[in-house]
Each structure stands twice: as C-alpha cells, then as structure tokens.
XYZ file of C-alpha atoms in Angstrom:
729
model
C 12.748 -27.816 -31.974
C 15.682 -26.849 -34.167
C 14.415 -23.269 -34.448
C 14.091 -23.012 -30.677
C 17.643 -24.253 -30.240
C 18.873 -21.701 -32.783
C 17.139 -18.905 -30.871
C 18.684 -19.972 -27.576
C 22.113 -20.159 -29.150
C 21.609 -16.719 -30.720
C 20.599 -15.199 -27.372
C 23.555 -16.780 -25.569
C 26.012 -15.659 -28.246
C 24.618 -12.129 -28.367
C 24.640 -11.813 -24.577
C 28.180 -13.150 -24.242
C 29.389 -10.954 -27.088
C 27.894 -7.802 -25.632
C 29.259 -8.595 -22.162
C 32.758 -9.226 -23.515
C 32.946 -6.348 -25.982
C 31.264 -3.679 -23.889
C 34.334 -2.649 -21.810
C 36.283 -2.075 -25.030
C 33.484 0.058 -26.474
C 32.203 1.988 -23.456
C 34.933 1.519 -20.851
C 35.143 -0.440 -17.624
C 32.298 -0.095 -15.169
C 29.806 1.294 -17.701
C 26.266 1.458 -16.331
C 24.688 -0.346 -19.286
C 27.012 -3.344 -19.562
C 24.842 -5.793 -17.613
C 21.640 -4.303 -19.018
C 22.704 -4.804 -22.624
C 23.885 -8.338 -21.864
C 20.394 -9.150 -20.537
C 18.518 -7.594 -23.474
C 18.914 -10.599 -25.861
C 17.419 -12.917 -23.253
C 14.559 -10.481 -22.636
C 13.900 -10.232 -26.373
C 13.928 -14.018 -26.682
C 11.502 -14.412 -23.772
C 9.095 -11.885 -25.258
C 9.311 -13.584 -28.644
C 8.437 -16.969 -27.111
C 5.447 -15.474 -25.296
C 4.262 -13.802 -28.505
C 4.576 -17.053 -30.390
C 2.644 -18.970 -27.721
C -0.178 -16.416 -27.924
C -0.208 -16.247 -31.719
C 1.057 -12.656 -31.939
C 3.078 -11.684 -35.020
C 6.751 -10.868 -34.474
C 6.400 -7.454 -36.071
C 5.175 -4.092 -34.868
C 5.752 -2.603 -31.416
C 6.476 -5.989 -29.898
C 9.776 -6.196 -31.775
C 10.895 -2.755 -30.585
C 13.217 -4.176 -27.944
C 14.985 -6.469 -30.408
C 15.366 -3.622 -32.901
C 16.827 -1.485 -30.120
C 19.621 -4.028 -29.676
C 20.673 -3.731 -33.311
C 20.144 -0.007 -33.918
C 21.103 1.648 -30.621
C 23.948 -0.532 -29.359
C 26.666 1.522 -31.112
C 25.226 4.800 -29.867
C 24.823 3.562 -26.298
C 28.294 2.057 -26.230
C 30.000 5.138 -27.673
C 27.895 7.801 -25.934
C 30.780 8.998 -23.713
C 33.073 9.415 -26.705
C 30.305 11.301 -28.491
C 29.955 13.691 -25.540
C 26.460 12.613 -24.488
C 27.367 10.522 -21.468
C 25.126 12.685 -19.262
C 22.061 11.309 -21.073
C 22.157 7.935 -19.329
C 18.701 8.404 -17.721
C 17.210 9.220 -21.127
C 18.805 6.119 -22.626
C 17.387 4.016 -19.781
C 13.983 5.633 -20.324
C 14.140 4.807 -24.033
C 14.891 1.157 -23.321
C 12.077 1.087 -20.774
C 9.612 2.533 -23.300
C 10.647 -0.117 -25.843
C 10.015 -2.779 -23.199
C 6.646 -1.222 -22.410
C 5.600 -1.299 -26.065
C 6.530 -4.967 -26.315
C 4.617 -5.847 -23.150
C 1.628 -3.749 -24.179
C 1.109 -5.696 -27.397
C 1.133 -8.999 -25.532
C -1.504 -8.033 -22.942
C -4.681 -8.167 -25.120
C -4.092 -11.712 -26.431
C -3.059 -12.793 -22.937
C -6.387 -11.499 -21.649
C -8.189 -13.555 -24.287
C -6.235 -16.612 -23.193
C -7.828 -16.366 -19.729
C -11.263 -16.971 -21.220
C -14.623 -16.033 -19.756
C -14.115 -17.813 -16.464
C -10.980 -18.011 -14.361
C -9.451 -21.381 -13.554
C -7.117 -22.300 -10.667
C -4.309 -22.760 -13.194
C -3.648 -19.399 -14.854
C -1.566 -19.414 -18.064
C 2.168 -19.705 -17.581
C 2.575 -16.455 -19.526
C 1.072 -14.617 -16.531
C 4.166 -15.667 -14.598
C 6.741 -15.366 -17.387
C 5.785 -11.882 -18.584
C 6.268 -10.113 -15.200
C 9.469 -12.076 -14.652
C 10.847 -10.837 -17.976
C 10.069 -7.251 -16.993
C 11.730 -7.651 -13.589
C 14.822 -9.247 -15.123
C 15.031 -6.429 -17.675
C 15.130 -3.670 -15.045
C 17.237 -5.600 -12.526
C 20.776 -4.839 -13.855
C 20.163 -1.109 -14.162
C 18.584 -0.935 -10.697
C 21.475 -2.783 -9.052
C 23.984 -0.556 -10.847
C 22.293 2.682 -9.844
C 21.367 1.927 -6.240
C 23.599 0.086 -3.755
C 22.043 -2.175 -1.155
C 20.729 -0.138 1.756
C 18.809 -0.456 4.996
C 18.603 -4.076 6.118
C 19.491 -5.502 2.691
C 23.289 -5.749 3.263
C 22.751 -7.659 6.502
C 20.483 -10.231 4.861
C 23.118 -10.699 2.150
C 25.949 -10.921 4.688
C 24.125 -13.584 6.725
C 23.432 -15.546 3.540
C 27.123 -15.284 2.648
C 28.096 -16.539 6.111
C 25.732 -19.499 5.796
C 27.207 -20.373 2.430
C 30.856 -19.922 3.385
C 31.038 -20.959 7.042
C 27.726 -22.781 7.607
C 27.066 -20.600 10.666
C 25.371 -17.333 11.654
C 28.429 -15.760 13.305
C 29.275 -12.542 11.430
C 32.402 -11.623 13.412
C 34.737 -13.061 10.779
C 32.704 -11.440 7.968
C 33.115 -8.023 9.576
C 36.812 -8.709 10.176
C 37.680 -9.743 6.616
C 35.401 -7.101 5.037
C 33.105 -9.588 3.334
C 30.472 -6.863 3.210
C 32.489 -5.210 0.414
C 30.966 -7.765 -1.972
C 27.546 -6.218 -1.440
C 27.952 -2.564 -0.441
C 30.617 0.077 -1.192
C 30.451 1.606 2.290
C 31.779 0.107 5.547
C 29.216 -2.074 7.295
C 29.047 -2.319 11.063
C 26.850 -4.335 13.439
C 23.423 -2.819 14.051
C 22.117 -1.730 17.455
C 20.471 -4.720 19.106
C 22.662 -7.356 17.427
C 23.297 -10.135 20.000
C 26.829 -11.200 20.879
C 28.138 -14.590 21.961
C 30.428 -15.388 24.897
C 33.471 -15.834 22.639
C 33.078 -12.653 20.626
C 30.487 -13.968 18.171
C 28.341 -11.355 16.462
C 24.894 -12.319 15.213
C 22.385 -10.320 13.208
C 19.197 -9.234 14.929
C 17.321 -10.151 11.749
C 15.680 -13.495 11.170
C 17.901 -16.091 9.543
C 15.130 -17.610 7.401
C 15.334 -15.251 4.403
C 19.165 -15.486 4.291
C 18.791 -19.267 4.473
C 16.598 -19.212 1.360
C 18.973 -16.801 -0.352
C 22.130 -18.805 0.400
C 22.288 -20.769 -2.910
C 21.502 -17.645 -4.944
C 24.127 -15.559 -3.117
C 26.714 -18.331 -3.466
C 26.135 -18.509 -7.233
C 25.522 -14.882 -8.140
C 26.124 -12.625 -5.153
C 23.719 -9.725 -4.831
C 22.525 -10.177 -8.427
C 21.641 -13.805 -7.709
C 19.649 -12.794 -4.631
C 17.850 -10.089 -6.635
C 16.959 -12.647 -9.317
C 15.519 -14.912 -6.621
C 13.374 -12.017 -5.406
C 12.233 -11.315 -8.981
C 11.033 -14.909 -9.268
C 9.101 -14.473 -6.002
C 7.519 -11.274 -7.324
C 6.438 -12.939 -10.583
C 5.005 -15.895 -8.650
C 3.113 -13.467 -6.411
C 1.513 -11.816 -9.462
C 0.564 -15.238 -10.867
C -0.890 -16.253 -7.504
C -3.289 -13.294 -7.629
C -5.104 -14.857 -10.613
C -5.269 -18.178 -8.804
C -6.804 -16.502 -5.746
C -9.278 -14.644 -7.957
C -10.387 -17.980 -9.424
C -11.276 -19.109 -5.889
C -13.387 -16.130 -4.855
C -14.677 -14.449 -8.032
C -14.091 -16.660 -11.092
C -16.787 -14.831 -13.081
C -14.767 -11.579 -13.111
C -11.932 -12.296 -15.585
C -11.711 -8.684 -16.792
C -11.343 -7.327 -13.288
C -8.895 -10.045 -12.288
C -6.698 -9.431 -15.320
C -6.680 -5.658 -14.714
C -5.805 -6.184 -11.049
C -3.048 -8.600 -12.100
C -1.603 -6.001 -14.489
C -1.723 -3.355 -11.742
C 0.047 -5.619 -9.286
C 2.624 -6.966 -11.733
C 3.639 -3.861 -13.703
C 3.202 -0.978 -11.259
C 4.843 0.166 -8.079
C 5.427 -1.090 -5.448
C 5.931 -4.651 -6.740
C 8.246 -3.582 -9.580
C 10.342 -1.637 -7.065
C 10.540 -4.533 -4.604
C 11.195 -7.147 -7.307
C 14.967 -6.525 -7.128
C 15.308 -5.559 -3.448
C 16.104 -7.842 -0.540
C 13.275 -7.477 1.959
C 11.322 -10.136 3.837
C 7.932 -8.673 2.932
C 7.921 -9.970 -0.645
C 8.462 -13.716 0.042
C 6.200 -13.392 3.075
C 3.449 -12.020 0.827
C 3.886 -15.045 -1.432
C 3.595 -17.394 1.552
C 0.450 -15.594 2.753
C -1.155 -15.777 -0.699
C -0.303 -19.464 -1.007
C -1.797 -20.212 2.409
C -4.970 -18.296 1.545
C -5.296 -20.298 -1.671
C -5.402 -23.542 0.332
C -7.643 -22.005 2.987
C -10.331 -21.204 0.440
C -10.566 -24.864 -0.598
C -11.435 -26.049 2.911
C -14.978 -27.232 3.425
C -16.094 -26.449 -0.131
C -17.741 -28.537 -2.797
C -16.155 -29.833 -5.991
C -17.900 -27.154 -8.011
C -16.708 -24.383 -5.710
C -13.130 -25.634 -5.538
C -12.888 -26.322 -9.264
C -10.120 -28.917 -8.900
C -12.121 -32.121 -9.037
C -11.759 -32.662 -5.274
C -13.897 -31.753 -2.302
C -11.101 -30.086 -0.398
C -7.372 -29.832 0.155
C -5.228 -32.920 -0.284
C -2.460 -34.024 2.070
C 0.187 -32.005 0.154
C -2.116 -28.994 0.358
C -2.326 -29.381 4.131
C 1.448 -29.578 4.300
C 1.798 -26.443 2.185
C -0.716 -24.572 4.340
C 1.031 -25.531 7.573
C 4.439 -24.667 6.120
C 3.243 -21.230 4.984
C 1.818 -20.433 8.418
C 5.079 -21.522 10.034
C 7.420 -19.580 7.742
C 5.488 -16.309 8.052
C 6.723 -15.592 11.613
C 10.120 -17.000 10.633
C 10.441 -14.192 8.089
C 9.404 -11.550 10.647
C 7.693 -12.118 13.971
C 4.994 -9.526 13.313
C 3.778 -11.647 10.394
C 2.187 -13.873 13.007
C -0.645 -11.341 12.758
C -1.198 -12.630 9.220
C -0.768 -16.311 10.064
C -2.943 -16.324 13.195
C -6.186 -15.171 11.500
C -5.743 -17.767 8.746
C -5.117 -20.459 11.345
C -8.316 -19.448 13.144
C -10.315 -19.646 9.900
C -8.816 -23.039 9.107
C -9.770 -24.406 12.525
C -13.346 -23.237 11.967
C -13.744 -24.590 8.439
C -11.501 -27.597 8.097
C -13.212 -30.972 8.194
C -10.057 -32.898 8.948
C -6.555 -32.555 10.396
C -7.488 -29.346 12.196
C -5.866 -30.291 15.488
C -2.753 -31.635 13.795
C -2.499 -28.315 11.981
C -2.917 -26.309 15.186
C -0.363 -28.435 17.006
C 2.192 -28.067 14.215
C 1.869 -24.288 14.039
C 1.863 -23.779 17.806
C 4.892 -26.036 18.213
C 6.740 -24.042 15.570
C 5.852 -20.790 17.319
C 7.015 -22.197 20.641
C 10.302 -23.199 19.045
C 10.688 -19.732 17.560
C 10.007 -18.186 20.967
C 12.634 -20.408 22.582
C 15.166 -19.446 19.898
C 14.472 -15.745 20.435
C 14.706 -16.138 24.203
C 18.107 -17.813 23.888
C 19.465 -15.399 21.298
C 17.822 -12.062 22.185
C 16.837 -12.498 25.831
C 13.058 -12.516 25.283
C 10.713 -14.697 23.216
C 9.288 -11.799 21.207
C 12.716 -10.447 20.189
C 11.902 -6.974 21.474
C 14.530 -4.334 22.076
C 12.644 -2.371 24.727
C 9.309 -1.530 26.267
C 8.586 0.850 23.409
C 7.830 -2.107 21.125
C 4.797 -2.909 23.294
C 3.897 0.615 24.332
C 3.545 1.646 20.685
C 0.602 -0.765 20.373
C -1.136 1.070 23.226
C -1.196 4.334 21.282
C -4.291 6.557 21.343
C -6.886 6.157 18.548
C -5.676 9.317 16.788
C -2.247 7.738 16.261
C -3.874 4.685 14.702
C -5.976 6.894 12.446
C -2.978 8.932 11.405
C -0.892 5.796 10.879
C -3.427 4.051 8.671
C -3.764 7.255 6.672
C 0.011 7.394 6.376
C 0.247 3.855 5.043
C -1.893 4.842 2.089
C -1.734 8.637 1.641
C 1.650 9.759 3.016
C 3.607 11.544 0.272
C 6.882 9.830 1.133
C 5.909 6.362 2.313
C 2.264 5.839 1.316
C 0.886 3.511 -1.345
C -1.262 6.003 -3.248
C 1.406 8.680 -3.926
C 3.841 5.989 -5.112
C 1.243 4.406 -7.415
C -1.926 6.540 -7.693
C -3.897 3.793 -9.430
C -4.074 1.982 -6.091
C -6.340 4.795 -4.866
C -9.133 2.759 -6.476
C -9.002 0.765 -3.246
C -11.284 3.451 -1.778
C -14.322 2.615 -3.973
C -13.302 -1.061 -4.005
C -13.679 -1.292 -0.225
C -17.065 0.444 -0.409
C -18.209 -2.040 -3.057
C -16.986 -5.031 -1.049
C -18.915 -3.795 1.991
C -22.025 -3.591 -0.198
C -21.526 -7.105 -1.552
C -20.739 -8.655 1.829
C -19.373 -11.924 0.431
C -17.668 -14.423 2.698
C -14.314 -14.010 0.981
C -14.553 -10.268 1.643
C -14.886 -10.931 5.353
C -11.911 -13.285 5.140
C -9.776 -10.531 3.597
C -10.775 -8.061 6.302
C -10.062 -10.636 9.017
C -6.544 -11.196 7.649
C -5.594 -7.677 6.518
C -6.845 -5.442 9.326
C -4.671 -6.828 12.192
C -1.523 -6.505 10.115
C -2.298 -2.897 9.169
C -3.183 -1.907 12.727
C 0.041 -3.406 14.078
C 2.241 -1.113 12.000
C 0.004 1.971 12.007
C 1.057 3.649 15.303
C 4.804 3.155 14.766
C 5.509 6.646 13.460
C 9.256 6.105 13.191
C 8.658 3.414 10.567
C 7.569 6.131 8.141
C 11.091 7.472 8.404
C 12.603 4.086 7.678
C 15.201 3.047 5.141
C 12.914 1.460 2.603
C 10.688 2.228 -0.379
C 7.014 3.095 0.145
C 4.512 0.733 1.755
C 7.137 -1.744 2.914
C 5.498 -2.526 6.249
C 2.197 -3.532 4.627
C 3.654 -5.248 1.545
C 2.745 -8.636 3.004
C -0.957 -7.924 2.360
C -0.518 -6.216 -1.020
C -1.835 -9.179 -3.088
C -4.899 -9.321 -0.846
C -5.509 -5.628 -1.468
C -5.160 -6.267 -5.206
C -7.719 -9.046 -4.867
C -10.124 -6.569 -3.292
C -10.000 -4.539 -6.526
C -11.309 -7.351 -8.739
C -15.106 -6.762 -8.413
C -14.686 -3.024 -8.972
C -12.357 -3.351 -11.964
C -14.708 -5.827 -13.613
C -17.147 -2.979 -14.159
C -17.027 -0.929 -17.346
C -18.665 2.375 -16.418
C -17.295 5.583 -17.996
C -16.427 7.124 -14.617
C -14.379 4.090 -13.638
C -12.688 4.023 -17.052
C -11.738 7.688 -16.715
C -10.412 7.203 -13.177
C -8.470 4.096 -14.192
C -6.957 5.846 -17.222
C -5.985 9.003 -15.332
C -4.569 7.286 -12.265
C -2.938 4.656 -14.460
C -1.162 7.299 -16.545
C 0.235 8.938 -13.400
C 1.292 5.538 -12.089
C 3.162 4.654 -15.279
C 4.936 8.018 -15.266
C 6.020 7.577 -11.645
C 7.024 3.973 -12.230
C 9.251 5.099 -15.102
C 10.903 7.518 -12.662
C 11.349 4.799 -10.016
C 12.975 2.497 -12.585
C 15.183 5.096 -14.293
C 16.230 6.705 -10.980
C 16.005 3.857 -8.432
C 17.256 6.051 -5.601
C 14.137 8.207 -5.925
C 12.068 5.386 -4.442
C 13.821 5.919 -1.104
C 11.981 9.067 -0.131
C 13.190 11.441 2.501
C 13.196 10.466 6.138
C 11.898 13.921 7.066
C 8.567 13.032 5.457
C 9.230 14.727 2.142
C 9.297 13.448 -1.403
C 12.111 13.701 -3.926
C 9.646 14.734 -6.624
C 7.885 17.392 -4.537
C 11.190 18.753 -3.245
C 12.701 18.960 -6.725
C 9.654 20.775 -8.121
C 9.545 23.152 -5.153
C 13.257 23.862 -5.465
C 12.917 24.677 -9.166
C 9.858 26.900 -8.642
C 11.082 28.436 -5.360
C 7.700 27.501 -3.869
C 6.435 25.301 -1.060
C 4.778 22.561 -3.104
C 5.004 20.037 -0.265
C 2.503 21.939 1.888
C -0.266 20.881 -0.533
C 0.579 17.190 -0.162
C -0.267 14.830 2.732
C 2.404 13.930 5.257
C 2.156 11.723 8.322
C 5.586 12.621 9.646
C 4.787 16.342 9.449
C 0.964 16.567 9.687
C -0.659 19.570 8.028
C -4.152 20.461 6.768
C -3.403 18.862 3.387
C -2.968 15.525 5.162
C -6.668 15.438 5.974
C -7.855 17.247 2.824
C -6.442 14.547 0.606
C -7.980 11.731 2.624
C -11.397 13.369 2.727
C -11.222 14.549 -0.883
C -10.220 11.174 -2.301
C -13.015 9.461 -0.383
C -15.594 11.984 -1.603
C -14.420 11.812 -5.210
C -13.637 8.108 -5.558
C -16.155 6.400 -3.268
C -19.099 7.050 -5.664
C -17.350 4.846 -8.247
C -18.650 1.902 -6.236
C -22.180 2.904 -7.290
C -21.429 3.957 -10.891
C -23.203 2.201 -13.735
C -22.088 1.266 -17.211
C -23.337 4.398 -18.981
C -23.514 4.993 -22.693
C -21.058 3.424 -25.102
C -19.929 6.817 -26.387
C -19.025 7.963 -22.888
C -17.110 4.756 -22.271
C -15.058 5.384 -25.413
C -14.278 8.968 -24.401
C -13.375 8.138 -20.796
C -9.815 6.814 -21.391
C -8.834 10.146 -22.948
C -10.636 12.230 -20.337
C -8.890 10.639 -17.345
C -5.278 11.623 -18.222
C -6.453 15.134 -19.144
C -8.012 15.553 -15.707
C -4.850 14.196 -14.067
C -2.652 16.705 -15.911
C -5.053 19.515 -15.009
C -4.912 18.474 -11.340
C -1.104 18.572 -11.311
C -1.078 21.973 -13.019
C -3.642 23.236 -10.513
C -1.502 22.118 -7.571
C 1.517 23.943 -8.973
C -0.522 27.117 -9.508
C -1.868 26.909 -5.955
C 1.649 26.488 -4.568
C 2.728 29.646 -6.396
C -0.305 31.732 -5.427
C -1.540 30.661 -1.984
C -0.290 32.941 0.823
C 2.568 31.580 2.904
C 1.396 30.493 6.362
C 4.201 28.323 7.720
C 7.822 27.745 6.706
C 9.783 24.747 7.909
C 13.416 25.791 8.088
C 14.648 22.433 6.763
C 12.533 22.627 3.578
C 14.679 22.346 0.478
C 12.883 25.172 -1.338
C 14.311 27.634 1.189
C 17.782 28.961 0.375
C 20.639 28.521 2.823
C 24.149 29.877 2.974
C 26.227 27.852 5.424
C 24.817 25.658 8.124
C 23.557 22.091 8.299
C 20.472 19.999 8.896
C 20.021 18.802 12.498
C 19.549 15.911 12.894
C 20.830 14.478 9.630
C 18.131 13.602 7.102
C 18.796 9.857 7.484
C 18.965 9.732 11.272
C 17.419 6.550 12.631
C 13.830 7.200 13.777
C 14.163 10.803 12.664
C 10.454 11.678 13.008
C 10.881 11.314 16.763
C 13.446 14.156 16.790
C 12.744 17.868 16.720
C 14.527 18.969 13.557
C 15.686 22.259 12.110
C 18.432 24.120 10.282
C 21.518 24.960 12.315
C 22.395 28.520 11.337
C 26.014 29.327 12.309
C 27.559 32.730 12.780
C 27.548 34.456 9.417
C 24.960 32.066 7.959
C 21.912 33.203 5.979
C 18.517 31.496 5.629
C 16.111 32.861 2.984
C 12.526 32.057 1.948
C 10.332 33.750 -0.650
C 6.943 34.646 0.845
C 3.710 34.672 -1.127
C 1.876 37.679 0.416
C -1.657 37.360 1.710
C -2.107 40.939 2.916
C -0.396 44.291 3.386
C 1.022 43.593 6.838
C 2.483 40.493 8.408
C 3.110 39.081 11.846
C 6.021 36.620 12.169
C 6.596 34.040 14.869
C 10.056 32.458 14.866
C 10.627 29.172 16.733
C 14.312 28.413 17.304
C 16.896 27.241 19.816
C 20.347 28.540 20.752
C 23.228 26.114 20.307
C 26.655 26.848 21.810
C 28.190 28.389 24.886
C 29.449 31.809 23.786
C 27.441 35.009 24.069
C 26.079 37.102 22.603
C 24.180 35.140 19.946
C 22.424 37.550 17.593
C 19.551 36.801 15.241
C 18.522 39.310 12.615
C 15.289 39.154 10.613
C 14.984 41.089 7.372
C 12.673 41.608 4.431
C 15.394 41.467 1.785
C 17.746 44.263 2.969
C 15.248 45.924 5.313
C 15.889 44.992 8.974
C 12.674 44.067 10.793
C 14.091 42.880 14.100
C 17.369 42.096 15.763
C 17.943 40.760 19.242
C 20.305 38.876 21.493
C 19.269 35.335 22.368
C 19.633 35.216 26.170
C 19.602 31.527 27.122
C 20.131 28.054 25.777
C 17.112 25.977 24.726
C 14.040 26.633 22.640
C 12.467 30.077 22.389
C 9.858 31.941 20.372
C 10.101 35.468 18.996
C 7.229 37.467 17.530
C 7.702 40.355 15.099
C 5.092 42.750 13.855
C 2.679 43.516 12.537
C 4.869 45.230 9.960
C 4.335 46.227 6.363
C 5.635 43.654 3.912
C 7.197 44.834 0.641
C 5.775 43.183 -2.457
C 7.983 40.382 -3.786
C 10.345 40.452 -0.790
C 11.981 37.400 0.746
C 12.226 36.624 4.447
C 15.870 36.529 5.581
C 17.206 35.181 8.876
C 20.892 35.675 9.591
C 23.365 35.511 12.470
C 25.622 38.484 11.707
C 28.062 38.279 14.628
C 31.649 37.257 13.849
C 32.272 33.553 14.283
C 34.488 32.874 17.311
C 33.691 29.193 17.670
C 32.269 26.639 15.254
C 29.753 25.259 17.755
C 27.932 28.558 18.148
C 24.721 28.768 16.169
C 20.925 28.966 16.150
C 18.709 25.998 15.341
C 15.806 27.381 13.321
C 12.722 25.176 13.537
C 9.986 27.100 11.716
C 8.491 30.493 11.008
C 4.723 30.991 11.321
C 3.270 33.778 9.174
C -0.009 35.661 9.783
C -1.270 38.140 7.170
C -3.709 41.042 7.528
C -4.843 44.079 5.528
C -4.418 46.611 8.325
C-alpha cells in the first residue's frame, strides 16, 4: 500500500513539475506541454497493469518511462537547438515507445482470458485502451481544433452548465465559442429560433447533457476524456459480447478486441466529440442484455436464467437513448426491440410501452422545436431513401472501400470482414442472424446519402454505431490459425499500424478531402507528378478502380473463410510474408501510376500544376459531391498536367464552362510550347471541345491557358476535366 502511494505521489509530482516548468524550457504554447504532463500518469498506469499481470518492469515495457528521463531535455529545448521542425518525428518516437510498452503487455493479458471467455473480462482490457487514448489525447487536441459538429455539441454543453438552458443566443453574443474553437462560430442552417430571439442547435441535446459535467470541469479536454472512457468501455464490451455468442473462441475474441481498441477508427474517435461513439456503447450494452433473454443458466453463464430487473432497465434505457443521440439510430434500436419482444419471457409489453412512449415524446419535442416529428429539413431527407438500387450498392461500397471515407482504406485490417461474413453465412448461427438483423438497416439508411461522404468527419462516421458488432463478426474467423489468414492478418495489420501512426501524429490527416480524395494519395501523387488516385476506389468520383478493388478484395480474401490450418512451418513463415506482400502491393501501385497511359484528368486534382486560379466550389463546401466542380482558370492562368503516353497520337476532349461577361474568352491548348488548338469560347455555360488526333511529343505536358489580357477579375474558364484517347496511327 505504501509503495502504491509513493508511485501516485511520484506521478503527481512529475506531472505537476513538467507542466509548471515546460513554458520556461520550451516557451508558451509549446505543442508537447500537455503531452509530457500526461506521460508520468501513462507510465504509472502501464506499470500497474504490468504488475497485475506479473510482467517484469524491465525491457520494452519501460521504454515510455525511460523516455521521460532521457528525452525531456531534448524535447523541451528542441527549438533552441534548431530542430523545432521535427515535432512530428518526436511525436512518432513517443508513440513507438507507447506501442512497445503495450505490445509487451498483450501476451500475458491474452493468457489472463483463459481458454473460455467469461461475461466479466479482466479490468486490464478496459484500462489498457484507456491509457492509450489518454496518451494521444493532448497531442491530438493541440494539433487539430474542433471541427464539424463538435463545437456545437461543446457550446450546448457549456450553455447547459452555465445557464441551465439550450438557448445559444447569449453564447454567440459573448463569444463563448472561443473556449473551444479559434475561428468564429455561427448558427448552422436549420437551427430553430424562438419568438424572443432564442437560437437553438439543430443537434440533439442528449450528448451535450452527458458532456455538461466534463465540459464544466475541463472544457474540451474534459469532454475528450469522457469520450476516451466511452471508447475504452466499448472495447471492453466487445469481449463481454463475445462471451455471449462464442465463448470457445478466446483467441479470435482477443484479436478482434485488439483490432477494435488499438486501430482506426476507434483510436481516432476516442478524442473527438461525435454521437456515434456513445451510441455504439449503448447499442452494445443493449445487445448484451438481449442475448440473455430466454436462455438457460449454462448459456447465460451468470448463474441466472435470464435478465434481472436492473438488466431490463438497462436494456430499455439503451433503446431509448439511441434515438436521443441521433434519430436515425432508431434503426438500431427497433430491430433489437423486435427481437426482445419475440424472445423475452416477461415484461415484454412494459418494455414496448416504455420505448414507444419515449419515441412519442421525442417526436413531440421535434415537432415543437423543428416543425416536424422526424426533425427533417426538407423532402430530400425522405427522397434519398427512395434511391435506385445502384445508389445503395455504390453507397455500401463507399462505406467500406471509399479511399477518403471508407473503413478499409483507413484501417486495412478491417478488410478481413469480407471472409468473416462468408464464414458467418456458412455457420448460420442464431447470433449471426441477430447481427445481420441489427446491422443491415443502419447501413442501408446511410448508404444512398452521397453528400455524407463529403462530410466534415473522419472515415466511417455514419456507421460507427455498428462498429463493435462488425468486430464481433470477426471473432470466428480470427480464431483460426491457418497460414493464409496469418499472412493476411500480418500484412493488413502492418499497413493499419502505419496508417494509425499517421492519423495520431498528424490528426488533421484523418479528415480526408471533401472532393473524395485522400491526403496520403494526393501527397504521393504531388511528389511523383502522377495520378495515383485513379488507381484507388472513390464513391464521390466513381471510376473503374472503384469496382476493381471491391471485386479484387472479394476474390482474394473470401477464400480465407475456407482456409485450413496448414503446416506448422508455413504458419511460422506467414507473419513475415504478409508485410512483404503488402509492401510489394504498394510499390506495384506506384509503378502502375507512373506507367499506365493517362486516360482522364480531373482539373482539380492536386498532382496537376496550376498558376493562378482557384477551386470551384471550395474543397470544404457543404455537400460538395452534389456540385459540379472544377478549376477556375482566370485570364493569364496556366493549368499543366504531365501525360503518360499510350500511343503516338492523341485525341483530347476538354469539358469546361465560361465564367464572366466579357468577350472574347480565349482558351489555348498546348503540348509544352507547341500550340495544338486555340479558340474563342462563344457562350456562357458548359461546353466540350475536341482536339486531334495529333502527334504527341514524348515526355510533353498538356497545358491549358487563357492568354488574353485580364480586364476583369470575374472573367475565366472553369475547367472540369480532360479525356484522353491514345492510338498508334
């Protein structure tokens, strides 16, 4: 007891000392001040977990503590030493030290689970993810300001804590938003107003209500810590759910838990203020109670034949709060309510009455505040659900494969869901049907809303509520030990860890581009002067690669559902083979981008070179995928793209629009300095111009320019795209 007290005192003293001394060493506002103040607590938490698992306090697990003592002077004095630009590398080094410490704890934690899962997973399965989330939280908050809907949730929570009301008019007037965001904050479109000038947020008040104590005590950091606790509880709940449906798969459950807890998107969302994360926890908690209904003592594993009265209360509360977080979450609550009414042996009608009464109350609140019970802003909210089947197919593909907003590009290891679904269909267990019954409606509801893929959020936000259920679907597959599965898990896992390091070190990179692009793909293409993005799937800008990746991943990964254990030697070699194949795949994509003939050039692509001009509409325009975008080329502007030739002659098709009222508007097309075509654009609006076939010089770049003298700033040409056709004539 005395030793524990000494450790707590040491951590508190070290944290307070670092926080107080850091401005004198590194200057005010240094990016690592809060991070270094948190490190002693993180080191102490890891040490207590190691001690509880019987792991020695030496080796890689002590790397984080050693970092505190050996690197603090260098980190604090880095600006004076002239290496202040290395902040991302310093953050990466601290992250690697944290990863080493966590990695040494995982094997003994797996042994602690035993050979059969129980409904009470070890507390370390909650504490370890929480430590990781707390460790990355200060850096993430320092590097990325609150964005999207986050500031409004925080502002409503602040209003509840300060004024005990939902009226934000006084918060906007006295600039209370400055506590959370550096930019001016204004009411959003669709925010209701009261008769006396009241301004209310169009968002649900339930998440701000839960955040009110945290915001009152710690501001945005307090709210982020509350979300981190929710994320850690969600990871812990996965093991509890696995004990209900597949208790004989501890290896698969532990691997799925590690994927959920320490990979994107949960790590990314652990410090962000979105309703999806607590809603996912409520859904998982409700499912845990649901799976105890109508089952025997042996099946339930709790010494009782079914849920107790507190369990019924928890289940009803979870179903009620889901639509309170966001109305569309009723598509998660309703299927679970239907299953409960079918399976429950008692209190079924009381449960139905409670949930329906809560929904009726929510509808009345929305009708009074927003003018309709479903809180819709227009007919488009309903019409989007009547989309043709192709839009649903494209939307579901986008949720998982889209390069900017899909689950698989953000964390490739989740691509194992493809063989996992095949295996679950083969097994046909009842819990598998339950997952499908709950997950499918929620996915279909968000699939046709194309503008959501251009939203202001990290990947997979609109399906985050079912993420733990998707992780649960991986358990039977991951419990297998075949060499093919080991290789796939190692290769996809290595890519996932590399991307997660990027998301943590550069938090802004998780907010991919609203035009359907990716920061990573755009940066690589810009450096190589090549269109790398054309080889990656996009739902916002569909292209052949969109369907190649879906079909290819199904063909390659689906057979893993039928793979067998194989020889021991192959199983030992597989973990090294997987990352090698992943690296070879990335290298192959880059080589293809540099060598495949150019077929289509989007004028807004970042790998094209522009002199003067601007993007229209702006990259972060609300619902940007619904707009026809391009590069506005003003008088005297130049747009250039390097073509990869696919023949001796080329035919070009330029799609553009004239903007402005003065004539003439000239557009000139060149191959470097050689003029291919030049003409006067006669009318306003969109037009197409074909050039060729003409001989194309080897190594030349396509150049579009408006050479006329600028007489008015509004005159210009909006270039949409250039389609390229090669031949050997």
